[in-house]
Amino acid sequence: PSSERAQPIGTLPMPRVAPRSSLGTPTTPARGQHVTTQETTAPEAQVDVEALNRRWMLPTLIEMLVCGLIGLTASFVLSIEAWEGAKNAGETFSCDLNATFSCSTVAHSWQATLLGFPNAFFGILFEAVVLTVTVALLLGARMPRSFMLLINVFYTVAILFALWLFTQSFFVIHALCPWCLTITVTTTLVFAGLTRINIRTGALPSSDGLWDFVSRGRDWWVWGGLLVLLALAVTFKYLV
């Protein structure tokens, strides 16, 4: 018999969670087999943090919190130096290591001020928002599915922007900003954690196969592989 309970017409499917044993210990469902929570008659299903297995979510939230704080710090430092550097085109930054790893070279390019002000200001905005959500989830807040989906879309813009700036630095500017590289790494990891939570809680629609892939932690291999590829590209082009 099917392990999923039929949903009333007109209601949203509830998040899929791992079944529990008689002692309340989470067990791993078979591939493609998920257990749903009870139906809800509320106009919008909630992502109930307490009703889910916090054991898997807590490390992800901590990872998001740490990476978000690092990214926010890097954005603050870079925005201050970029603002000061805009007053003096010849000024060097504290993160100028050499001609290749030079924040000032990148900061003085048009790509660094896409909308007329330092791109690092975007970093402050993105990190501040995702850090607020992360802390709220750590405190056990209940987030509407539509809100979590909106945050995922919002932060998708952040990772696409970070990767775009990396490609511009790598292929066009021919110089890399250490602070920008730090932000690219932290943004990727925060996005990975946020997407993982939204898939596992049902806030982000996904197939059974994708949910199973993420629930087994295999998604980290994908994001880790992406960062390794970026590191190898930098290494072979500039360091070898």
JSON list of C-alpha atoms in Angstrom, two decimals:
[
{"chain": "A", "resi": 1, "resn": "PRO", "atom": "CA", "xyz": [0.00, 0.00, 0.00]},
{"chain": "A", "resi": 2, "resn": "SER", "atom": "CA", "xyz": [1.09, 3.60, -0.58]},
{"chain": "A", "resi": 3, "resn": "SER", "atom": "CA", "xyz": [2.88, 5.28, 2.31]},
{"chain": "A", "resi": 4, "resn": "GLU", "atom": "CA", "xyz": [1.49, 8.71, 1.43]},
{"chain": "A", "resi": 5, "resn": "ARG", "atom": "CA", "xyz": [-1.88, 9.81, 2.73]},
{"chain": "A", "resi": 6, "resn": "ALA", "atom": "CA", "xyz": [-4.24, 11.36, 0.22]},
{"chain": "A", "resi": 7, "resn": "GLN", "atom": "CA", "xyz": [-4.50, 15.11, 0.46]},
{"chain": "A", "resi": 8, "resn": "PRO", "atom": "CA", "xyz": [-7.88, 16.90, 0.44]},
{"chain": "A", "resi": 9, "resn": "ILE", "atom": "CA", "xyz": [-8.60, 18.71, -2.79]},
{"chain": "A", "resi": 10, "resn": "GLY", "atom": "CA", "xyz": [-7.52, 22.30, -2.70]},
{"chain": "A", "resi": 11, "resn": "THR", "atom": "CA", "xyz": [-4.89, 21.95, 0.02]},
{"chain": "A", "resi": 12, "resn": "LEU", "atom": "CA", "xyz": [-1.14, 22.14, -0.38]},
{"chain": "A", "resi": 13, "resn": "PRO", "atom": "CA", "xyz": [0.92, 18.98, 0.15]},
{"chain": "A", "resi": 14, "resn": "MET", "atom": "CA", "xyz": [2.60, 18.93, 3.53]},
{"chain": "A", "resi": 15, "resn": "PRO", "atom": "CA", "xyz": [6.38, 18.59, 3.96]},
{"chain": "A", "resi": 16, "resn": "ARG", "atom": "CA", "xyz": [7.72, 15.06, 3.73]},
{"chain": "A", "resi": 17, "resn": "VAL", "atom": "CA", "xyz": [9.48, 13.90, 6.88]},
{"chain": "A", "resi": 18, "resn": "ALA", "atom": "CA", "xyz": [11.24, 10.73, 7.88]},
{"chain": "A", "resi": 19, "resn": "PRO", "atom": "CA", "xyz": [9.04, 8.24, 9.84]},
{"chain": "A", "resi": 20, "resn": "ARG", "atom": "CA", "xyz": [9.74, 7.74, 13.52]},
{"chain": "A", "resi": 21, "resn": "SER", "atom": "CA", "xyz": [10.14, 4.56, 15.50]},
{"chain": "A", "resi": 22, "resn": "SER", "atom": "CA", "xyz": [8.10, 3.79, 18.61]},
{"chain": "A", "resi": 23, "resn": "LEU", "atom": "CA", "xyz": [10.78, 5.52, 20.70]},
{"chain": "A", "resi": 24, "resn": "GLY", "atom": "CA", "xyz": [10.53, 8.70, 18.68]},
{"chain": "A", "resi": 25, "resn": "THR", "atom": "CA", "xyz": [13.86, 8.15, 16.91]},
{"chain": "A", "resi": 26, "resn": "PRO", "atom": "CA", "xyz": [13.88, 9.21, 13.24]},
{"chain": "A", "resi": 27, "resn": "THR", "atom": "CA", "xyz": [14.37, 6.39, 10.77]},
{"chain": "A", "resi": 28, "resn": "THR", "atom": "CA", "xyz": [15.42, 6.63, 7.14]},
{"chain": "A", "resi": 29, "resn": "PRO", "atom": "CA", "xyz": [12.61, 5.96, 4.64]},
{"chain": "A", "resi": 30, "resn": "ALA", "atom": "CA", "xyz": [13.19, 3.71, 1.67]},
{"chain": "A", "resi": 31, "resn": "ARG", "atom": "CA", "xyz": [14.00, 5.40, -1.61]},
{"chain": "A", "resi": 32, "resn": "GLY", "atom": "CA", "xyz": [10.88, 7.05, -2.94]},
{"chain": "A", "resi": 33, "resn": "GLN", "atom": "CA", "xyz": [8.92, 6.30, 0.24]},
{"chain": "A", "resi": 34, "resn": "HIS", "atom": "CA", "xyz": [7.90, 9.28, 2.31]},
{"chain": "A", "resi": 35, "resn": "VAL", "atom": "CA", "xyz": [5.53, 9.84, 5.18]},
{"chain": "A", "resi": 36, "resn": "THR", "atom": "CA", "xyz": [3.40, 12.96, 5.23]},
{"chain": "A", "resi": 37, "resn": "THR", "atom": "CA", "xyz": [2.07, 14.77, 8.23]},
{"chain": "A", "resi": 38, "resn": "GLN", "atom": "CA", "xyz": [-1.64, 15.18, 8.90]},
{"chain": "A", "resi": 39, "resn": "GLU", "atom": "CA", "xyz": [-3.72, 17.20, 6.51]},
{"chain": "A", "resi": 40, "resn": "THR", "atom": "CA", "xyz": [-4.30, 20.85, 7.24]},
{"chain": "A", "resi": 41, "resn": "THR", "atom": "CA", "xyz": [-7.29, 23.04, 6.52]},
{"chain": "A", "resi": 42, "resn": "ALA", "atom": "CA", "xyz": [-5.31, 26.24, 6.90]},
{"chain": "A", "resi": 43, "resn": "PRO", "atom": "CA", "xyz": [-5.23, 28.47, 3.80]},
{"chain": "A", "resi": 44, "resn": "GLU", "atom": "CA", "xyz": [-1.47, 28.00, 3.57]},
{"chain": "A", "resi": 45, "resn": "ALA", "atom": "CA", "xyz": [0.59, 25.09, 4.87]},
{"chain": "A", "resi": 46, "resn": "GLN", "atom": "CA", "xyz": [3.36, 26.07, 7.27]},
{"chain": "A", "resi": 47, "resn": "VAL", "atom": "CA", "xyz": [6.93, 24.89, 7.38]},
{"chain": "A", "resi": 48, "resn": "ASP", "atom": "CA", "xyz": [6.82, 23.73, 11.01]},
{"chain": "A", "resi": 49, "resn": "VAL", "atom": "CA", "xyz": [10.40, 23.54, 12.24]},
{"chain": "A", "resi": 50, "resn": "GLU", "atom": "CA", "xyz": [9.47, 21.83, 15.49]},
{"chain": "A", "resi": 51, "resn": "ALA", "atom": "CA", "xyz": [7.48, 19.12, 13.71]},
{"chain": "A", "resi": 52, "resn": "LEU", "atom": "CA", "xyz": [10.43, 18.21, 11.55]},
{"chain": "A", "resi": 53, "resn": "ASN", "atom": "CA", "xyz": [13.55, 16.33, 12.46]},
{"chain": "A", "resi": 54, "resn": "ARG", "atom": "CA", "xyz": [15.71, 19.17, 13.86]},
{"chain": "A", "resi": 55, "resn": "ARG", "atom": "CA", "xyz": [18.66, 16.81, 14.01]},
{"chain": "A", "resi": 56, "resn": "TRP", "atom": "CA", "xyz": [19.34, 17.19, 10.28]},
{"chain": "A", "resi": 57, "resn": "MET", "atom": "CA", "xyz": [18.31, 20.84, 10.09]},
{"chain": "A", "resi": 58, "resn": "LEU", "atom": "CA", "xyz": [20.46, 22.16, 12.93]},
{"chain": "A", "resi": 59, "resn": "PRO", "atom": "CA", "xyz": [23.89, 21.57, 11.28]},
{"chain": "A", "resi": 60, "resn": "THR", "atom": "CA", "xyz": [22.60, 23.15, 8.07]},
{"chain": "A", "resi": 61, "resn": "LEU", "atom": "CA", "xyz": [21.35, 26.22, 9.93]},
{"chain": "A", "resi": 62, "resn": "ILE", "atom": "CA", "xyz": [24.64, 26.54, 11.80]},
{"chain": "A", "resi": 63, "resn": "GLU", "atom": "CA", "xyz": [26.52, 26.30, 8.50]},
{"chain": "A", "resi": 64, "resn": "MET", "atom": "CA", "xyz": [24.30, 29.03, 7.05]},
{"chain": "A", "resi": 65, "resn": "LEU", "atom": "CA", "xyz": [24.80, 31.21, 10.12]},
{"chain": "A", "resi": 66, "resn": "VAL", "atom": "CA", "xyz": [28.61, 30.92, 10.06]},
{"chain": "A", "resi": 67, "resn": "CYS", "atom": "CA", "xyz": [28.89, 31.43, 6.29]},
{"chain": "A", "resi": 68, "resn": "GLY", "atom": "CA", "xyz": [26.40, 34.29, 6.41]},
{"chain": "A", "resi": 69, "resn": "LEU", "atom": "CA", "xyz": [28.40, 36.08, 9.10]},
{"chain": "A", "resi": 70, "resn": "ILE", "atom": "CA", "xyz": [31.63, 35.63, 7.16]},
{"chain": "A", "resi": 71, "resn": "GLY", "atom": "CA", "xyz": [29.97, 36.88, 3.98]},
{"chain": "A", "resi": 72, "resn": "LEU", "atom": "CA", "xyz": [28.45, 39.85, 5.80]},
{"chain": "A", "resi": 73, "resn": "THR", "atom": "CA", "xyz": [31.82, 40.80, 7.31]},
{"chain": "A", "resi": 74, "resn": "ALA", "atom": "CA", "xyz": [33.54, 40.53, 3.93]},
{"chain": "A", "resi": 75, "resn": "SER", "atom": "CA", "xyz": [30.82, 42.65, 2.34]},
{"chain": "A", "resi": 76, "resn": "PHE", "atom": "CA", "xyz": [31.16, 45.34, 5.01]},
{"chain": "A", "resi": 77, "resn": "VAL", "atom": "CA", "xyz": [34.95, 45.53, 4.68]},
{"chain": "A", "resi": 78, "resn": "LEU", "atom": "CA", "xyz": [34.82, 45.54, 0.88]},
{"chain": "A", "resi": 79, "resn": "SER", "atom": "CA", "xyz": [32.08, 48.18, 0.73]},
{"chain": "A", "resi": 80, "resn": "ILE", "atom": "CA", "xyz": [34.04, 50.53, 3.02]},
{"chain": "A", "resi": 81, "resn": "GLU", "atom": "CA", "xyz": [37.24, 50.13, 1.03]},
{"chain": "A", "resi": 82, "resn": "ALA", "atom": "CA", "xyz": [35.39, 50.45, -2.29]},
{"chain": "A", "resi": 83, "resn": "TRP", "atom": "CA", "xyz": [33.70, 53.63, -1.08]},
{"chain": "A", "resi": 84, "resn": "GLU", "atom": "CA", "xyz": [37.02, 55.11, 0.01]},
{"chain": "A", "resi": 85, "resn": "GLY", "atom": "CA", "xyz": [38.70, 53.89, -3.18]},
{"chain": "A", "resi": 86, "resn": "ALA", "atom": "CA", "xyz": [36.10, 55.64, -5.30]},
{"chain": "A", "resi": 87, "resn": "LYS", "atom": "CA", "xyz": [37.41, 58.96, -3.98]},
{"chain": "A", "resi": 88, "resn": "ASN", "atom": "CA", "xyz": [40.94, 58.14, -5.05]},
{"chain": "A", "resi": 89, "resn": "ALA", "atom": "CA", "xyz": [41.49, 56.02, -8.13]},
{"chain": "A", "resi": 90, "resn": "GLY", "atom": "CA", "xyz": [45.10, 55.35, -7.19]},
{"chain": "A", "resi": 91, "resn": "GLU", "atom": "CA", "xyz": [44.38, 54.11, -3.68]},
{"chain": "A", "resi": 92, "resn": "THR", "atom": "CA", "xyz": [45.22, 50.49, -2.89]},
{"chain": "A", "resi": 93, "resn": "PHE", "atom": "CA", "xyz": [43.12, 48.16, -0.76]},
{"chain": "A", "resi": 94, "resn": "SER", "atom": "CA", "xyz": [44.24, 46.11, 2.22]},
{"chain": "A", "resi": 95, "resn": "CYS", "atom": "CA", "xyz": [43.43, 42.96, 0.24]},
{"chain": "A", "resi": 96, "resn": "ASP", "atom": "CA", "xyz": [45.76, 43.86, -2.64]},
{"chain": "A", "resi": 97, "resn": "LEU", "atom": "CA", "xyz": [48.25, 40.98, -2.58]},
{"chain": "A", "resi": 98, "resn": "ASN", "atom": "CA", "xyz": [49.73, 41.32, -6.06]},
{"chain": "A", "resi": 99, "resn": "ALA", "atom": "CA", "xyz": [48.71, 42.18, -9.61]},
{"chain": "A", "resi": 100, "resn": "THR", "atom": "CA", "xyz": [46.57, 39.04, -9.85]},
{"chain": "A", "resi": 101, "resn": "PHE", "atom": "CA", "xyz": [44.88, 39.07, -6.45]},
{"chain": "A", "resi": 102, "resn": "SER", "atom": "CA", "xyz": [43.91, 42.71, -6.23]},
{"chain": "A", "resi": 103, "resn": "CYS", "atom": "CA", "xyz": [40.67, 44.07, -4.83]},
{"chain": "A", "resi": 104, "resn": "SER", "atom": "CA", "xyz": [41.40, 47.58, -6.10]},
{"chain": "A", "resi": 105, "resn": "THR", "atom": "CA", "xyz": [41.79, 46.37, -9.69]},
{"chain": "A", "resi": 106, "resn": "VAL", "atom": "CA", "xyz": [38.39, 44.73, -9.56]},
{"chain": "A", "resi": 107, "resn": "ALA", "atom": "CA", "xyz": [36.83, 47.63, -7.64]},
{"chain": "A", "resi": 108, "resn": "HIS", "atom": "CA", "xyz": [37.89, 50.14, -10.29]},
{"chain": "A", "resi": 109, "resn": "SER", "atom": "CA", "xyz": [36.19, 48.17, -13.09]},
{"chain": "A", "resi": 110, "resn": "TRP", "atom": "CA", "xyz": [32.68, 48.96, -14.29]},
{"chain": "A", "resi": 111, "resn": "GLN", "atom": "CA", "xyz": [31.52, 45.50, -13.21]},
{"chain": "A", "resi": 112, "resn": "ALA", "atom": "CA", "xyz": [32.15, 46.42, -9.56]},
{"chain": "A", "resi": 113, "resn": "THR", "atom": "CA", "xyz": [29.60, 49.25, -9.63]},
{"chain": "A", "resi": 114, "resn": "LEU", "atom": "CA", "xyz": [26.91, 47.77, -11.82]},
{"chain": "A", "resi": 115, "resn": "LEU", "atom": "CA", "xyz": [24.15, 50.08, -10.54]},
{"chain": "A", "resi": 116, "resn": "GLY", "atom": "CA", "xyz": [26.36, 53.05, -9.76]},
{"chain": "A", "resi": 117, "resn": "PHE", "atom": "CA", "xyz": [27.43, 51.99, -6.26]},
{"chain": "A", "resi": 118, "resn": "PRO", "atom": "CA", "xyz": [29.71, 49.21, -4.96]},
{"chain": "A", "resi": 119, "resn": "ASN", "atom": "CA", "xyz": [28.35, 45.72, -5.47]},
{"chain": "A", "resi": 120, "resn": "ALA", "atom": "CA", "xyz": [29.34, 44.91, -1.89]},
{"chain": "A", "resi": 121, "resn": "PHE", "atom": "CA", "xyz": [26.22, 46.80, -0.79]},
{"chain": "A", "resi": 122, "resn": "PHE", "atom": "CA", "xyz": [24.21, 44.01, -2.40]},
{"chain": "A", "resi": 123, "resn": "GLY", "atom": "CA", "xyz": [26.18, 41.53, -0.32]},
{"chain": "A", "resi": 124, "resn": "ILE", "atom": "CA", "xyz": [25.19, 43.34, 2.88]},
{"chain": "A", "resi": 125, "resn": "LEU", "atom": "CA", "xyz": [21.53, 43.23, 1.84]},
{"chain": "A", "resi": 126, "resn": "PHE", "atom": "CA", "xyz": [21.52, 39.57, 0.82]},
{"chain": "A", "resi": 127, "resn": "GLU", "atom": "CA", "xyz": [23.42, 38.36, 3.88]},
{"chain": "A", "resi": 128, "resn": "ALA", "atom": "CA", "xyz": [21.37, 40.45, 6.31]},
{"chain": "A", "resi": 129, "resn": "VAL", "atom": "CA", "xyz": [18.12, 38.98, 5.01]},
{"chain": "A", "resi": 130, "resn": "VAL", "atom": "CA", "xyz": [19.25, 35.36, 5.00]},
{"chain": "A", "resi": 131, "resn": "LEU", "atom": "CA", "xyz": [20.87, 35.72, 8.43]},
{"chain": "A", "resi": 132, "resn": "THR", "atom": "CA", "xyz": [17.58, 37.02, 9.85]},
{"chain": "A", "resi": 133, "resn": "VAL", "atom": "CA", "xyz": [15.74, 34.01, 8.43]},
{"chain": "A", "resi": 134, "resn": "THR", "atom": "CA", "xyz": [18.42, 31.63, 9.69]},
{"chain": "A", "resi": 135, "resn": "VAL", "atom": "CA", "xyz": [18.28, 32.98, 13.24]},
{"chain": "A", "resi": 136, "resn": "ALA", "atom": "CA", "xyz": [14.48, 32.83, 13.19]},
{"chain": "A", "resi": 137, "resn": "LEU", "atom": "CA", "xyz": [14.58, 29.16, 12.15]},
{"chain": "A", "resi": 138, "resn": "LEU", "atom": "CA", "xyz": [17.17, 28.40, 14.82]},
{"chain": "A", "resi": 139, "resn": "LEU", "atom": "CA", "xyz": [14.78, 29.87, 17.37]},
{"chain": "A", "resi": 140, "resn": "GLY", "atom": "CA", "xyz": [12.02, 27.57, 16.10]},
{"chain": "A", "resi": 141, "resn": "ALA", "atom": "CA", "xyz": [9.98, 30.05, 14.06]},
{"chain": "A", "resi": 142, "resn": "ARG", "atom": "CA", "xyz": [7.32, 28.80, 11.67]},
{"chain": "A", "resi": 143, "resn": "MET", "atom": "CA", "xyz": [7.73, 30.18, 8.19]},
{"chain": "A", "resi": 144, "resn": "PRO", "atom": "CA", "xyz": [4.99, 30.17, 5.52]},
{"chain": "A", "resi": 145, "resn": "ARG", "atom": "CA", "xyz": [5.95, 28.11, 2.49]},
{"chain": "A", "resi": 146, "resn": "SER", "atom": "CA", "xyz": [5.43, 31.07, 0.16]},
{"chain": "A", "resi": 147, "resn": "PHE", "atom": "CA", "xyz": [7.83, 33.17, 2.27]},
{"chain": "A", "resi": 148, "resn": "MET", "atom": "CA", "xyz": [10.56, 30.51, 2.25]},
{"chain": "A", "resi": 149, "resn": "LEU", "atom": "CA", "xyz": [10.11, 30.09, -1.50]},
{"chain": "A", "resi": 150, "resn": "LEU", "atom": "CA", "xyz": [10.44, 33.86, -1.93]},
{"chain": "A", "resi": 151, "resn": "ILE", "atom": "CA", "xyz": [13.65, 33.86, 0.14]},
{"chain": "A", "resi": 152, "resn": "ASN", "atom": "CA", "xyz": [15.03, 31.07, -2.05]},
{"chain": "A", "resi": 153, "resn": "VAL", "atom": "CA", "xyz": [14.29, 33.09, -5.20]},
{"chain": "A", "resi": 154, "resn": "PHE", "atom": "CA", "xyz": [15.76, 36.19, -3.57]},
{"chain": "A", "resi": 155, "resn": "TYR", "atom": "CA", "xyz": [18.99, 34.42, -2.70]},
{"chain": "A", "resi": 156, "resn": "THR", "atom": "CA", "xyz": [19.15, 32.82, -6.15]},
{"chain": "A", "resi": 157, "resn": "VAL", "atom": "CA", "xyz": [19.78, 36.33, -7.41]},
{"chain": "A", "resi": 158, "resn": "ALA", "atom": "CA", "xyz": [22.66, 36.57, -4.92]},
{"chain": "A", "resi": 159, "resn": "ILE", "atom": "CA", "xyz": [24.44, 33.42, -6.08]},
{"chain": "A", "resi": 160, "resn": "LEU", "atom": "CA", "xyz": [23.93, 34.22, -9.76]},
{"chain": "A", "resi": 161, "resn": "PHE", "atom": "CA", "xyz": [25.33, 37.71, -9.18]},
{"chain": "A", "resi": 162, "resn": "ALA", "atom": "CA", "xyz": [28.33, 36.33, -7.27]},
{"chain": "A", "resi": 163, "resn": "LEU", "atom": "CA", "xyz": [29.08, 33.77, -9.99]},
{"chain": "A", "resi": 164, "resn": "TRP", "atom": "CA", "xyz": [28.68, 36.41, -12.69]},
{"chain": "A", "resi": 165, "resn": "LEU", "atom": "CA", "xyz": [31.19, 38.68, -10.97]},
{"chain": "A", "resi": 166, "resn": "PHE", "atom": "CA", "xyz": [33.58, 35.73, -10.61]},
{"chain": "A", "resi": 167, "resn": "THR", "atom": "CA", "xyz": [33.41, 34.99, -14.35]},
{"chain": "A", "resi": 168, "resn": "GLN", "atom": "CA", "xyz": [33.95, 38.68, -15.14]},
{"chain": "A", "resi": 169, "resn": "SER", "atom": "CA", "xyz": [37.01, 38.78, -12.87]},
{"chain": "A", "resi": 170, "resn": "PHE", "atom": "CA", "xyz": [38.33, 35.52, -14.27]},
{"chain": "A", "resi": 171, "resn": "PHE", "atom": "CA", "xyz": [37.79, 36.07, -18.00]},
{"chain": "A", "resi": 172, "resn": "VAL", "atom": "CA", "xyz": [37.50, 39.84, -18.50]},
{"chain": "A", "resi": 173, "resn": "ILE", "atom": "CA", "xyz": [39.23, 41.79, -15.71]},
{"chain": "A", "resi": 174, "resn": "HIS", "atom": "CA", "xyz": [41.99, 39.18, -15.29]},
{"chain": "A", "resi": 175, "resn": "ALA", "atom": "CA", "xyz": [42.29, 39.94, -11.59]},
{"chain": "A", "resi": 176, "resn": "LEU", "atom": "CA", "xyz": [40.67, 38.37, -8.55]},
{"chain": "A", "resi": 177, "resn": "CYS", "atom": "CA", "xyz": [39.45, 40.08, -5.41]},
{"chain": "A", "resi": 178, "resn": "PRO", "atom": "CA", "xyz": [40.14, 37.97, -2.29]},
{"chain": "A", "resi": 179, "resn": "TRP", "atom": "CA", "xyz": [37.11, 39.41, -0.48]},
{"chain": "A", "resi": 180, "resn": "CYS", "atom": "CA", "xyz": [34.95, 38.74, -3.54]},
{"chain": "A", "resi": 181, "resn": "LEU", "atom": "CA", "xyz": [36.18, 35.15, -3.67]},
{"chain": "A", "resi": 182, "resn": "THR", "atom": "CA", "xyz": [35.27, 34.77, 0.00]},
{"chain": "A", "resi": 183, "resn": "ILE", "atom": "CA", "xyz": [31.78, 36.10, -0.67]},
{"chain": "A", "resi": 184, "resn": "THR", "atom": "CA", "xyz": [31.39, 33.75, -3.65]},
{"chain": "A", "resi": 185, "resn": "VAL", "atom": "CA", "xyz": [32.22, 30.74, -1.46]},
{"chain": "A", "resi": 186, "resn": "THR", "atom": "CA", "xyz": [29.98, 31.77, 1.44]},
{"chain": "A", "resi": 187, "resn": "THR", "atom": "CA", "xyz": [27.09, 32.69, -0.87]},
{"chain": "A", "resi": 188, "resn": "THR", "atom": "CA", "xyz": [27.30, 29.28, -2.54]},
{"chain": "A", "resi": 189, "resn": "LEU", "atom": "CA", "xyz": [27.25, 27.46, 0.80]},
{"chain": "A", "resi": 190, "resn": "VAL", "atom": "CA", "xyz": [24.38, 29.56, 2.19]},
{"chain": "A", "resi": 191, "resn": "PHE", "atom": "CA", "xyz": [22.37, 28.97, -0.99]},
{"chain": "A", "resi": 192, "resn": "ALA", "atom": "CA", "xyz": [23.07, 25.25, -0.74]},
{"chain": "A", "resi": 193, "resn": "GLY", "atom": "CA", "xyz": [21.84, 25.15, 2.85]},
{"chain": "A", "resi": 194, "resn": "LEU", "atom": "CA", "xyz": [18.75, 27.23, 2.17]},
{"chain": "A", "resi": 195, "resn": "THR", "atom": "CA", "xyz": [17.77, 25.15, -0.86]},
{"chain": "A", "resi": 196, "resn": "ARG", "atom": "CA", "xyz": [18.36, 21.94, 1.08]},
{"chain": "A", "resi": 197, "resn": "ILE", "atom": "CA", "xyz": [16.02, 23.05, 3.88]},
{"chain": "A", "resi": 198, "resn": "ASN", "atom": "CA", "xyz": [13.33, 24.18, 1.46]},
{"chain": "A", "resi": 199, "resn": "ILE", "atom": "CA", "xyz": [13.42, 20.92, -0.48]},
{"chain": "A", "resi": 200, "resn": "ARG", "atom": "CA", "xyz": [13.32, 18.73, 2.61]},
{"chain": "A", "resi": 201, "resn": "THR", "atom": "CA", "xyz": [10.50, 20.69, 4.26]},
{"chain": "A", "resi": 202, "resn": "GLY", "atom": "CA", "xyz": [8.44, 20.88, 1.08]},
{"chain": "A", "resi": 203, "resn": "ALA", "atom": "CA", "xyz": [8.67, 24.66, 0.70]},
{"chain": "A", "resi": 204, "resn": "LEU", "atom": "CA", "xyz": [10.42, 24.14, -2.65]},
{"chain": "A", "resi": 205, "resn": "PRO", "atom": "CA", "xyz": [8.52, 21.74, -4.94]},
{"chain": "A", "resi": 206, "resn": "SER", "atom": "CA", "xyz": [10.60, 18.73, -5.90]},
{"chain": "A", "resi": 207, "resn": "SER", "atom": "CA", "xyz": [10.28, 15.21, -7.23]},
{"chain": "A", "resi": 208, "resn": "ASP", "atom": "CA", "xyz": [10.61, 12.18, -4.97]},
{"chain": "A", "resi": 209, "resn": "GLY", "atom": "CA", "xyz": [13.98, 11.45, -6.52]},
{"chain": "A", "resi": 210, "resn": "LEU", "atom": "CA", "xyz": [15.33, 14.92, -5.79]},
{"chain": "A", "resi": 211, "resn": "TRP", "atom": "CA", "xyz": [13.94, 14.88, -2.25]},
{"chain": "A", "resi": 212, "resn": "ASP", "atom": "CA", "xyz": [15.60, 11.53, -1.64]},
{"chain": "A", "resi": 213, "resn": "PHE", "atom": "CA", "xyz": [18.87, 12.80, -3.15]},
{"chain": "A", "resi": 214, "resn": "VAL", "atom": "CA", "xyz": [18.89, 15.80, -0.81]},
{"chain": "A", "resi": 215, "resn": "SER", "atom": "CA", "xyz": [17.70, 13.91, 2.26]},
{"chain": "A", "resi": 216, "resn": "ARG", "atom": "CA", "xyz": [20.70, 11.58, 1.92]},
{"chain": "A", "resi": 217, "resn": "GLY", "atom": "CA", "xyz": [23.07, 14.56, 1.89]},
{"chain": "A", "resi": 218, "resn": "ARG", "atom": "CA", "xyz": [24.25, 13.99, -1.65]},
{"chain": "A", "resi": 219, "resn": "ASP", "atom": "CA", "xyz": [23.49, 17.57, -2.62]},
{"chain": "A", "resi": 220, "resn": "TRP", "atom": "CA", "xyz": [26.58, 18.69, -0.68]},
{"chain": "A", "resi": 221, "resn": "TRP", "atom": "CA", "xyz": [28.72, 16.76, -3.15]},
{"chain": "A", "resi": 222, "resn": "VAL", "atom": "CA", "xyz": [27.25, 18.87, -5.96]},
{"chain": "A", "resi": 223, "resn": "TRP", "atom": "CA", "xyz": [27.97, 22.20, -4.27]},
{"chain": "A", "resi": 224, "resn": "GLY", "atom": "CA", "xyz": [31.33, 21.03, -2.99]},
{"chain": "A", "resi": 225, "resn": "GLY", "atom": "CA", "xyz": [32.21, 19.91, -6.51]},
{"chain": "A", "resi": 226, "resn": "LEU", "atom": "CA", "xyz": [31.32, 23.35, -7.86]},
{"chain": "A", "resi": 227, "resn": "LEU", "atom": "CA", "xyz": [33.63, 25.07, -5.38]},
{"chain": "A", "resi": 228, "resn": "VAL", "atom": "CA", "xyz": [36.41, 22.60, -6.15]},
{"chain": "A", "resi": 229, "resn": "LEU", "atom": "CA", "xyz": [36.06, 23.35, -9.87]},
{"chain": "A", "resi": 230, "resn": "LEU", "atom": "CA", "xyz": [36.31, 27.10, -9.21]},
{"chain": "A", "resi": 231, "resn": "ALA", "atom": "CA", "xyz": [39.37, 26.55, -7.01]},
{"chain": "A", "resi": 232, "resn": "LEU", "atom": "CA", "xyz": [41.03, 24.40, -9.67]},
{"chain": "A", "resi": 233, "resn": "ALA", "atom": "CA", "xyz": [40.31, 27.01, -12.34]},
{"chain": "A", "resi": 234, "resn": "VAL", "atom": "CA", "xyz": [41.96, 29.73, -10.24]},
{"chain": "A", "resi": 235, "resn": "THR", "atom": "CA", "xyz": [44.88, 27.48, -9.34]},
{"chain": "A", "resi": 236, "resn": "PHE", "atom": "CA", "xyz": [45.72, 26.39, -12.89]},
{"chain": "A", "resi": 237, "resn": "LYS", "atom": "CA", "xyz": [45.29, 29.83, -14.40]},
{"chain": "A", "resi": 238, "resn": "TYR", "atom": "CA", "xyz": [47.05, 32.00, -11.84]},
{"chain": "A", "resi": 239, "resn": "LEU", "atom": "CA", "xyz": [49.10, 29.81, -9.50]},
{"chain": "A", "resi": 240, "resn": "VAL", "atom": "CA", "xyz": [50.62, 27.09, -11.69]}
]
